[in-house]
GROMACS .gro file of C-alpha atoms in nm:
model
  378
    1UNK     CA    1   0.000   0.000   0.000
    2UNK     CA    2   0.129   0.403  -0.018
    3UNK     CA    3   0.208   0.543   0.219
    4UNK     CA    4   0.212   0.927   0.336
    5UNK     CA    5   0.494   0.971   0.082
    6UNK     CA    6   0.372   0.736  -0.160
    7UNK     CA    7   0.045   0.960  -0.170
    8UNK     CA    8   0.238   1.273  -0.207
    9UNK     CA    9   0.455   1.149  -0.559
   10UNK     CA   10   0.120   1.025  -0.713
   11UNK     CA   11  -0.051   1.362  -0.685
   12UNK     CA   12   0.280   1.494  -0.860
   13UNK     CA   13   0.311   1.285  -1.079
   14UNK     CA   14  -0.068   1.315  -1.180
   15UNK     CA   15  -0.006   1.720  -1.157
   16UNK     CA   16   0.303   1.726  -1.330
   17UNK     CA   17   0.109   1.493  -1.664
   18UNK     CA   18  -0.164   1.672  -1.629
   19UNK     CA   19  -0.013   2.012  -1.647
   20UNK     CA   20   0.232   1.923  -1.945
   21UNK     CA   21  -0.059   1.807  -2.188
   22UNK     CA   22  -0.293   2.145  -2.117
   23UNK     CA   23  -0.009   2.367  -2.119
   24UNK     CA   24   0.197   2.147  -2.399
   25UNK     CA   25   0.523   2.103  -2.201
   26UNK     CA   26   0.673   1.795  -2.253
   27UNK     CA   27   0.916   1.795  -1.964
   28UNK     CA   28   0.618   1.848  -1.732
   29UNK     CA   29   0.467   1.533  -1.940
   30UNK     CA   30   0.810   1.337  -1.865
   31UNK     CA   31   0.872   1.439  -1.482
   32UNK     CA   32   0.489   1.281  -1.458
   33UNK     CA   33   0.610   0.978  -1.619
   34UNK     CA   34   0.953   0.923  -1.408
   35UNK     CA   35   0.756   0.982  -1.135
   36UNK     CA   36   0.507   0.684  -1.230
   37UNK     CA   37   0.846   0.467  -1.312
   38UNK     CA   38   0.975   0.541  -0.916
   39UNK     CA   39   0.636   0.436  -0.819
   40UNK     CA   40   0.693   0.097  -1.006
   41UNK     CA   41   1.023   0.029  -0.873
   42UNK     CA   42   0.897   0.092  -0.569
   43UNK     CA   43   0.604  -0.139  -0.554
   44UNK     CA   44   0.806  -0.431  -0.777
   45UNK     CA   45   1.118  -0.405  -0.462
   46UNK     CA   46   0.835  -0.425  -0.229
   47UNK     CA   47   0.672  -0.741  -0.357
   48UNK     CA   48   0.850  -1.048  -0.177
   49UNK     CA   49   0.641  -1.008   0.153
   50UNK     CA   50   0.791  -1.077   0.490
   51UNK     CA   51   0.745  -1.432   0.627
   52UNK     CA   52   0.805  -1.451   0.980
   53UNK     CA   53   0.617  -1.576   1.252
   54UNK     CA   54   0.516  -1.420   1.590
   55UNK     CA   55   0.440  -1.572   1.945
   56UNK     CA   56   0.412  -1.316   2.237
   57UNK     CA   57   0.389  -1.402   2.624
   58UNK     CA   58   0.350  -1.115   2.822
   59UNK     CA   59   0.478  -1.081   3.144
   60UNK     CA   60   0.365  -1.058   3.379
   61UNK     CA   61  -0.046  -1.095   3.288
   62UNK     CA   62  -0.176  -0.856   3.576
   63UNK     CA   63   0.025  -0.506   3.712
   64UNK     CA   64  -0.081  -0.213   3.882
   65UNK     CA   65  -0.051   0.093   3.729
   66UNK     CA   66   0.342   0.168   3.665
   67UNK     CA   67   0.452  -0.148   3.689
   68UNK     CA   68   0.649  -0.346   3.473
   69UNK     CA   69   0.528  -0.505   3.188
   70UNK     CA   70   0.678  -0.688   2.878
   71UNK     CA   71   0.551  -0.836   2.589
   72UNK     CA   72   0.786  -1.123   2.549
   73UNK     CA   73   0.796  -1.195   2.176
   74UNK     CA   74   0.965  -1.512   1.964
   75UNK     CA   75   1.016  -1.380   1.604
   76UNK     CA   76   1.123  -1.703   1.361
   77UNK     CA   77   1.185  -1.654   1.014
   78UNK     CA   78   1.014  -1.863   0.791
   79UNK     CA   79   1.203  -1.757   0.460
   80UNK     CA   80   1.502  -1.918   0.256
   81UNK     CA   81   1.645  -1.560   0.299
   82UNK     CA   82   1.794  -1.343   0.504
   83UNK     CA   83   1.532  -1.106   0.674
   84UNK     CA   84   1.680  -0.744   0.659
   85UNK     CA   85   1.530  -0.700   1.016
   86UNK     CA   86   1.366  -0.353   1.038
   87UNK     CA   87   1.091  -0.182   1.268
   88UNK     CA   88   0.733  -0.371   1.326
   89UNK     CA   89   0.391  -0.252   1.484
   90UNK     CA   90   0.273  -0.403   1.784
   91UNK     CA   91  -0.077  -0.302   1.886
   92UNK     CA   92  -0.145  -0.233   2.257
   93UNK     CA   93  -0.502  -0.143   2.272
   94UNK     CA   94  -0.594   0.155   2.043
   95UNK     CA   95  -0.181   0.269   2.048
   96UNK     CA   96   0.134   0.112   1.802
   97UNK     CA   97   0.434   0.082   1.976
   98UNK     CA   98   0.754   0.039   1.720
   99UNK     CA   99   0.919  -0.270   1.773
  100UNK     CA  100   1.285  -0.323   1.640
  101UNK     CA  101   1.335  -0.655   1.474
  102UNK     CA  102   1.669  -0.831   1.453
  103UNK     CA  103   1.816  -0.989   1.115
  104UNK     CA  104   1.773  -1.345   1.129
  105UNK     CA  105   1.907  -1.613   0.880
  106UNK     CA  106   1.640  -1.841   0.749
  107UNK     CA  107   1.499  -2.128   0.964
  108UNK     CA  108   1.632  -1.941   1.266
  109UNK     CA  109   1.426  -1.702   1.553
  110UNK     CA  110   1.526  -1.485   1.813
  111UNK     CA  111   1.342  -1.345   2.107
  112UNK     CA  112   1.229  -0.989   2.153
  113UNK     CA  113   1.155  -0.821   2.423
  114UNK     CA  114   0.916  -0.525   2.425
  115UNK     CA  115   0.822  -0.299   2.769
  116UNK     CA  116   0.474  -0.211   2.768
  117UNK     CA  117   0.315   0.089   2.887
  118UNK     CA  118   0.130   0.086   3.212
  119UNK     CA  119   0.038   0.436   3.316
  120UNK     CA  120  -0.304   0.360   3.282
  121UNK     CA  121  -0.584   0.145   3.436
  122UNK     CA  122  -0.750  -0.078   3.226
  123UNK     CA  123  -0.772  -0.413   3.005
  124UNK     CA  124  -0.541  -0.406   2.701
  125UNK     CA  125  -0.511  -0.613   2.398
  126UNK     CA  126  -0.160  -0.671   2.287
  127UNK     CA  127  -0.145  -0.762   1.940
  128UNK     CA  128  -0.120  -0.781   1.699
  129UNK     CA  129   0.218  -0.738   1.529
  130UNK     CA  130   0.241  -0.563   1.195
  131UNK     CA  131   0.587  -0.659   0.993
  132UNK     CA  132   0.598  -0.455   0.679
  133UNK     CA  133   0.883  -0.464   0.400
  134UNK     CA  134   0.944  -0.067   0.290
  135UNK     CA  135   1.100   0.052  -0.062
  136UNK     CA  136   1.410   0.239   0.008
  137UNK     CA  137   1.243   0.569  -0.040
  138UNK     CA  138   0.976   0.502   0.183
  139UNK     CA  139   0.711   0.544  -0.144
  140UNK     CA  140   0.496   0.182  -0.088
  141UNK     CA  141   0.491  -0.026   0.234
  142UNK     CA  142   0.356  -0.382   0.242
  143UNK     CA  143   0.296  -0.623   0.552
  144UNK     CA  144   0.230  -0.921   0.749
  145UNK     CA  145  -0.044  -0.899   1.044
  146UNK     CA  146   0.006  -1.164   1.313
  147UNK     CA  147  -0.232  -1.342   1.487
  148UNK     CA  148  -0.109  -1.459   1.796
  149UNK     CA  149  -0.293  -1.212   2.089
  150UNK     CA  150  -0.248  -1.130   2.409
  151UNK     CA  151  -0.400  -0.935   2.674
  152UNK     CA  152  -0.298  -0.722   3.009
  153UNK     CA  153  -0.464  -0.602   3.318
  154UNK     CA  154  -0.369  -0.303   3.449
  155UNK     CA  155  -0.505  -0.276   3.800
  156UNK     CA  156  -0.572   0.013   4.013
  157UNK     CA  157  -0.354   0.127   4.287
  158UNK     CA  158  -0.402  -0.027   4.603
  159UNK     CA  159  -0.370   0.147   4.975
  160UNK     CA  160  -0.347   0.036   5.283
  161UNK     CA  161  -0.668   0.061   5.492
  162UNK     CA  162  -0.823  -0.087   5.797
  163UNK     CA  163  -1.115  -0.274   5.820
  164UNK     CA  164  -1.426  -0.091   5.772
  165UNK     CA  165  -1.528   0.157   6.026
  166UNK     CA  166  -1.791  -0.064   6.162
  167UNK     CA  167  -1.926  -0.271   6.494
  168UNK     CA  168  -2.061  -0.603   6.487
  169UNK     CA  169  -2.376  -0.697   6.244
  170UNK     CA  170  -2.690  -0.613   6.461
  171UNK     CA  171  -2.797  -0.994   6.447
  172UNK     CA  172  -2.627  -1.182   6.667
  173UNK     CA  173  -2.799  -1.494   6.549
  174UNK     CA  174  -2.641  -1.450   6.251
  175UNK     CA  175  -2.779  -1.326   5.918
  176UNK     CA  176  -3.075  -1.397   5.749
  177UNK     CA  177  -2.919  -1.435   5.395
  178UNK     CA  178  -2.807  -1.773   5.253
  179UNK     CA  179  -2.519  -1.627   5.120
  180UNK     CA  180  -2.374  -1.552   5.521
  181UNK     CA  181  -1.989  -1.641   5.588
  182UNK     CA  182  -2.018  -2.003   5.627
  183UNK     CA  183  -1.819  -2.118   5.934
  184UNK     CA  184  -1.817  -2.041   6.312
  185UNK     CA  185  -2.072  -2.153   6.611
  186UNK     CA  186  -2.421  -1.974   6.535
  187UNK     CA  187  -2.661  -2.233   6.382
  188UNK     CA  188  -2.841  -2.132   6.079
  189UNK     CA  189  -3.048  -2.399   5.950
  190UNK     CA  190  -3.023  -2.702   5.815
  191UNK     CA  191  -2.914  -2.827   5.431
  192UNK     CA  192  -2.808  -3.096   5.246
  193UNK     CA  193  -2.515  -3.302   5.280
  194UNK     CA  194  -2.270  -3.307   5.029
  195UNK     CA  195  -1.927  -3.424   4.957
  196UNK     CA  196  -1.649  -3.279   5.135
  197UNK     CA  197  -1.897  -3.127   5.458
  198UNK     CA  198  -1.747  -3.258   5.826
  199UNK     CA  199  -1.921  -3.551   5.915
  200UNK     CA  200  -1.918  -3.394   6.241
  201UNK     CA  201  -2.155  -3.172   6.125
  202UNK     CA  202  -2.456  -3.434   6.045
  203UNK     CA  203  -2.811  -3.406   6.225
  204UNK     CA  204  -2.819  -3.751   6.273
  205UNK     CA  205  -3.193  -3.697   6.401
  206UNK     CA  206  -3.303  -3.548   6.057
  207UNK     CA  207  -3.162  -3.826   5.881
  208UNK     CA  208  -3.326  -4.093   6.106
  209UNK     CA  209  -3.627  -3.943   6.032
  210UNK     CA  210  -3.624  -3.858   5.656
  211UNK     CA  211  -3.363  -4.049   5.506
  212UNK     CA  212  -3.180  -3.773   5.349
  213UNK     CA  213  -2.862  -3.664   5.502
  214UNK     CA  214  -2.871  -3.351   5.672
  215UNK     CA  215  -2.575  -3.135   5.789
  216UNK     CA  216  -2.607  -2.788   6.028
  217UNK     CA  217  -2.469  -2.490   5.846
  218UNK     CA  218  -2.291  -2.313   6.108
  219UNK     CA  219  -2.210  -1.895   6.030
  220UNK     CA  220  -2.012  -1.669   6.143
  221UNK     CA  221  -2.225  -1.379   6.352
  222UNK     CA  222  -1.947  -1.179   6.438
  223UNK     CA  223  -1.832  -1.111   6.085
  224UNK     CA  224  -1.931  -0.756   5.925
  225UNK     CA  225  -2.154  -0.747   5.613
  226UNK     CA  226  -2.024  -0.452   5.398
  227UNK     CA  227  -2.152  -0.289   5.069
  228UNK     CA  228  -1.929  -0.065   4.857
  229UNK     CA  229  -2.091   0.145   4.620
  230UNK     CA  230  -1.853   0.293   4.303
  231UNK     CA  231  -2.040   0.541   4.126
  232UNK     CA  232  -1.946   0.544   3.787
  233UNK     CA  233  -2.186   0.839   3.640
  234UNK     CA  234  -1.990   1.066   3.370
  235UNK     CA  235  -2.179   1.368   3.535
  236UNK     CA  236  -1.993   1.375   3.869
  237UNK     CA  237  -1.645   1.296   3.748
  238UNK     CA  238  -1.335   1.400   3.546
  239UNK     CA  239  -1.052   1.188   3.424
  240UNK     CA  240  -0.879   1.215   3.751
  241UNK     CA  241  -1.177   1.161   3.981
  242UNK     CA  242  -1.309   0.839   3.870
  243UNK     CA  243  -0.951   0.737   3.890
  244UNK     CA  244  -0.927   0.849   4.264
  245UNK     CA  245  -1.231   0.712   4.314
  246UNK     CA  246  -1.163   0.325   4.172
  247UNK     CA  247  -0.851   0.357   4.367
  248UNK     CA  248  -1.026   0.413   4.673
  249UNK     CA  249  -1.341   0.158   4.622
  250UNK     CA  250  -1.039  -0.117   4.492
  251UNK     CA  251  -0.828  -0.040   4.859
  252UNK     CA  252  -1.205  -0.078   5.061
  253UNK     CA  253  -1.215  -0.395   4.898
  254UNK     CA  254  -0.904  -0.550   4.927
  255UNK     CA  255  -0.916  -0.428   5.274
  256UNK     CA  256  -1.195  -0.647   5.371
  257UNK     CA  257  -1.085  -0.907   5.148
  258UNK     CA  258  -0.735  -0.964   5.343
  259UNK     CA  259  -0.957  -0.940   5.665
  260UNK     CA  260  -1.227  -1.219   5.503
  261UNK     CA  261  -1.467  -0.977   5.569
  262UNK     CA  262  -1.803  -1.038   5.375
  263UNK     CA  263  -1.844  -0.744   5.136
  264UNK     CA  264  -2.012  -0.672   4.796
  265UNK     CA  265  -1.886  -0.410   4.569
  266UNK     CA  266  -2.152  -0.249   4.352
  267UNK     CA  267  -2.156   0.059   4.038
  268UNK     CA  268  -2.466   0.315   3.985
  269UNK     CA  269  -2.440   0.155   3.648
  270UNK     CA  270  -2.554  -0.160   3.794
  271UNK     CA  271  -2.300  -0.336   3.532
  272UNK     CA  272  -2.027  -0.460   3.720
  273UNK     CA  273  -2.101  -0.656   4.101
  274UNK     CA  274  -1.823  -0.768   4.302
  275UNK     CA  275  -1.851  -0.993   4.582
  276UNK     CA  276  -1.533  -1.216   4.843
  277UNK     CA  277  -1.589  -1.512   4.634
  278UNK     CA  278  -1.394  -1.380   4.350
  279UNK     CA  279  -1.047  -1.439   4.411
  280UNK     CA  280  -0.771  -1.114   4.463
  281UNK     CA  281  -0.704  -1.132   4.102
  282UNK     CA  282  -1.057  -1.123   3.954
  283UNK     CA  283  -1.169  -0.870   4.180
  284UNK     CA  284  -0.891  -0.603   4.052
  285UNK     CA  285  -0.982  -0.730   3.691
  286UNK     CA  286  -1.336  -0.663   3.706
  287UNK     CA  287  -1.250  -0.300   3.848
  288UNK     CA  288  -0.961  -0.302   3.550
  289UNK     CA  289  -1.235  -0.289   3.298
  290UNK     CA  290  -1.500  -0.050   3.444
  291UNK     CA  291  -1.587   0.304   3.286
  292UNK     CA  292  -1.738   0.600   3.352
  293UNK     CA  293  -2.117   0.561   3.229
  294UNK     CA  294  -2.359   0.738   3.111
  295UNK     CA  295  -2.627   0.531   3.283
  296UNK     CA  296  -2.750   0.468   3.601
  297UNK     CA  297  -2.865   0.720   3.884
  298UNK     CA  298  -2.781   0.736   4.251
  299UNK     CA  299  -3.185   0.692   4.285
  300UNK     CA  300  -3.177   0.373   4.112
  301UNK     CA  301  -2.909   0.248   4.285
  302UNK     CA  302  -3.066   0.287   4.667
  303UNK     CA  303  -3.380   0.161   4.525
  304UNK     CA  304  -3.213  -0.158   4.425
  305UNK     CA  305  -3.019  -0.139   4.777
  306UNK     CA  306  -3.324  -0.136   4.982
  307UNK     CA  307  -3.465  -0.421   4.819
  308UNK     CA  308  -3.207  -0.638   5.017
  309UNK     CA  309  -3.049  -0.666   5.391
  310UNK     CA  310  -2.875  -0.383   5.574
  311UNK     CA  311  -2.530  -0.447   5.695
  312UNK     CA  312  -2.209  -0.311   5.937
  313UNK     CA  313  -2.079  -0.078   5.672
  314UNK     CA  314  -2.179   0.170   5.392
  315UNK     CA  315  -1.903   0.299   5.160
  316UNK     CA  316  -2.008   0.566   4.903
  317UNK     CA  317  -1.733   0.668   4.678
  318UNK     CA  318  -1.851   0.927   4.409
  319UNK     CA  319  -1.682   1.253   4.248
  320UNK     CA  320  -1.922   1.534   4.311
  321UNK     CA  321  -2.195   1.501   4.577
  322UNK     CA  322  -2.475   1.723   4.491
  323UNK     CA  323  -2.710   1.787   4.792
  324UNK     CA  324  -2.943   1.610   4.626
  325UNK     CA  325  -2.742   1.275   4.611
  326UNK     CA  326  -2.705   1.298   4.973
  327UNK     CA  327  -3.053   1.322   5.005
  328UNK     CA  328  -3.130   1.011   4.808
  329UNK     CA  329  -2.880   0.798   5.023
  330UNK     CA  330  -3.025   0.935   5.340
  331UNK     CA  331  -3.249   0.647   5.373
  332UNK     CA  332  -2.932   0.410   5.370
  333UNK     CA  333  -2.805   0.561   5.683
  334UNK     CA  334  -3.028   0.343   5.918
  335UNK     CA  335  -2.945   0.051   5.749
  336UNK     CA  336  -2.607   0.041   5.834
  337UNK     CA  337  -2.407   0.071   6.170
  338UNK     CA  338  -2.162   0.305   5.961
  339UNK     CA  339  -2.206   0.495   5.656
  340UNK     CA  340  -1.855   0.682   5.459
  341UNK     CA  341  -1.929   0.906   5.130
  342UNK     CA  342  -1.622   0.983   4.996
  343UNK     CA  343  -1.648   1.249   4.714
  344UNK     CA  344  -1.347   1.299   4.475
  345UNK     CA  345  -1.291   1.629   4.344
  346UNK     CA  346  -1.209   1.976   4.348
  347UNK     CA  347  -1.419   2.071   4.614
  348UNK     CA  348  -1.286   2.137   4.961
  349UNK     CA  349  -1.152   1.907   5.157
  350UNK     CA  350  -1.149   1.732   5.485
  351UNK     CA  351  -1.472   1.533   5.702
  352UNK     CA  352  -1.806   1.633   5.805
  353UNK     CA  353  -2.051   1.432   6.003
  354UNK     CA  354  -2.401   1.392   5.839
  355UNK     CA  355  -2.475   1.222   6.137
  356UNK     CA  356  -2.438   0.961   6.366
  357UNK     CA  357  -2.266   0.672   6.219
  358UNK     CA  358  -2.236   0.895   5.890
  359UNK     CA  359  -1.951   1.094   5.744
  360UNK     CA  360  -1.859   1.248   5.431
  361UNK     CA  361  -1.507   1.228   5.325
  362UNK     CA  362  -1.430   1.516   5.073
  363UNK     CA  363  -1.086   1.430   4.914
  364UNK     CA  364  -0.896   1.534   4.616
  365UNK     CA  365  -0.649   1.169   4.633
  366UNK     CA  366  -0.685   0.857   4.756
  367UNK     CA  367  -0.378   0.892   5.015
  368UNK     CA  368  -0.559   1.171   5.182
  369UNK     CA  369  -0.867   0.986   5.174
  370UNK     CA  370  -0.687   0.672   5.308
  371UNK     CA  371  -0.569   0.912   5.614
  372UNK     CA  372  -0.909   0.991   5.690
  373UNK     CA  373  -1.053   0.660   5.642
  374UNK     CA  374  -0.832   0.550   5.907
  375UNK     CA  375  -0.857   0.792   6.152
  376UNK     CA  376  -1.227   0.684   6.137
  377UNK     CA  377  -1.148   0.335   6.178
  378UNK     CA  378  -0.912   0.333   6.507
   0.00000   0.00000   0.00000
């Protein structure tokens, strides 16, 4: 294909033939012609394509943001001829990065290593790798697209927090869900055996009676039930907000999660729902991939939380807080022990108690929010 330059001698050429027949000079009519002849040359030393092969590992698969990443590449010529080596196009997402390719001798490969950029959150594709064969004037470019893909997570930044600001769970039977930490000494209710339960654990009397093995499913009363709440509408942040703000939902979460803490992480968007029985890994991936939106409401989102079971702990984290967001989570306040809105922003900063049980958090980064956050939780 032509490229930028290739582009530029066709519309001289064509300018330059043009030109000599209407004005009747035939140099004009011959520079238009030579310039045609260069294009031929160009595209004839162009035409044995480049045969190589491409395999990529990258390394590591998951990194938070500035880490270090490499695409791990294993070029192998395929040709009976020497490859001249050159410059190739790796994809990584909707950016090329160049990628300098050595000279190999036919039948042999050679790894390349490439460092990948990780200055930003999010799920990348890497791949795939353009190798293109160039005239020596740079006139017509042809390539090779591999298909061997790739992809990296770039998680959020993480910061150390203590456990949620929170007592106990008001129940001290336990809770009421079926999806209660399994474990401890408060008796729930009774389900059905299956493999791998402690035998320990059987109601012999149910079994006598029914014939179907029963076991007692035991929970843990004393752990906290916790709901994080990310809002992701496009109206309340900027670039550096929602960033701020994944940050600090991603370091709630991990926080409980290193704790065992029962939590669930939702978005206003009501897309993405994280909960502790995703592992470290596909928690962070989950928040790798989320967006601002353009969907969802803070209205919507406390109807949908009302509709289930209160908890220990309330985290809000949003960009601006309009008065009449507040409002709207208002209700939420008695439904938790402890409710934190943390708002992201310009605005001013430091804590203010809504009321009892409830503070709002205004930060402009998640450090200074982390400082407050634990303060709160001593």
């Amino acid at each position: 294909m032509l490229t930028a330059n290739g582009r530029v001698l066709v519309a001289f050429a064509a300018l330059a033939a043009i030109s000599g027949f209407v004005l009747g000079y035939p140099a004009l009519i011959a520079i238009g012609f030579a310039f045609v002849l260069v294009l031929v040359v160009a595209a004839i030393w162009v035409t044995r394509r480049p045969r190589v092969d491409a395999t990529r590992v990258v390394r590591p698969e998951r990194v938070t943001i500035g880490g270090i990443a490499v695409s791990e590449m294993r070029i192998q010529n395929r040709s009976r001829r020497r490859t001249a080596g050159g410059t190739a196009l790796e994809s990584f997402g909707e950016r090329r990065i160049p990628v300098s390719l050595p000279v190999l001798e036919p039948g042999s490969a050679e790894t390349v290593l490439q460092p990948l950029p990780t200055g930003r959150r999010g799920v990348f594709q890497v791949g795939p790798l353009l190798v293109s064969r160039s005239d020596p004037f740079g006139l017509v470019r042809i390539g090779q697209q591999q298909r061997d893909l790739a992809t990296l997570f770039v998680h959020p930044r993480v910061v150390e927090l203590h456990p949620f600001p929170s007592g106990l769970h008001r129940d001290l039977d336990g809770p009421d869900l079926g999806d209660a930490p399994e474990g401890g000494i408060t008796f729930q209710n009774l389900r059905e055996y299956v493999e791998g339960d402690d035998l320990r654990l059987v109601h012999w009397r149910s079994f006598a009676r029914t014939g179907t093995m029963m076991v007692r499913h035991n929970v843990d009363s004393h752990q906290p039930r916790s709901l994080i709440v990310l809002d992701t509408r496009h109206s309340v942040h900027d670039e550096g907000s929602f960033e701020e703000a994944v940050e600090a939902a991603a370091s709630i979460m991990i926080a409980s999660m290193l704790r065992r803490f029962p939590f669930r992480l939702e978005t206003t968007c009501g897309t993405t729902t994280i909960s502790d029985t995703l592992s470290r890994a596909g928690a962070l991936d989950k928040l790798a991939a989320l967006n601002v939106s353009t969907t969802g409401s803070i209205e919507r989102t406390v109807r949908r939380i009302a509709r289930g079971q209160g908890g220990a702990s309330l985290a809000v984290v949003t960009g601006r807080c309009s008065s009449r967001d507040l409002a709207f989570l208002s209700p939420l306040r008695v439904r938790f022990d402890a409710t934190t809105i943390a708002c992201f922003g310009r605005q001013t900063t430091g804590e203010i108690h809504l009321s009892a049980g409830a503070v709002l958090i205004n930060a402009q980064h998640t450090a200074e929010f982390a400082r407050a956050w634990n303060r709160r939780a001593r």
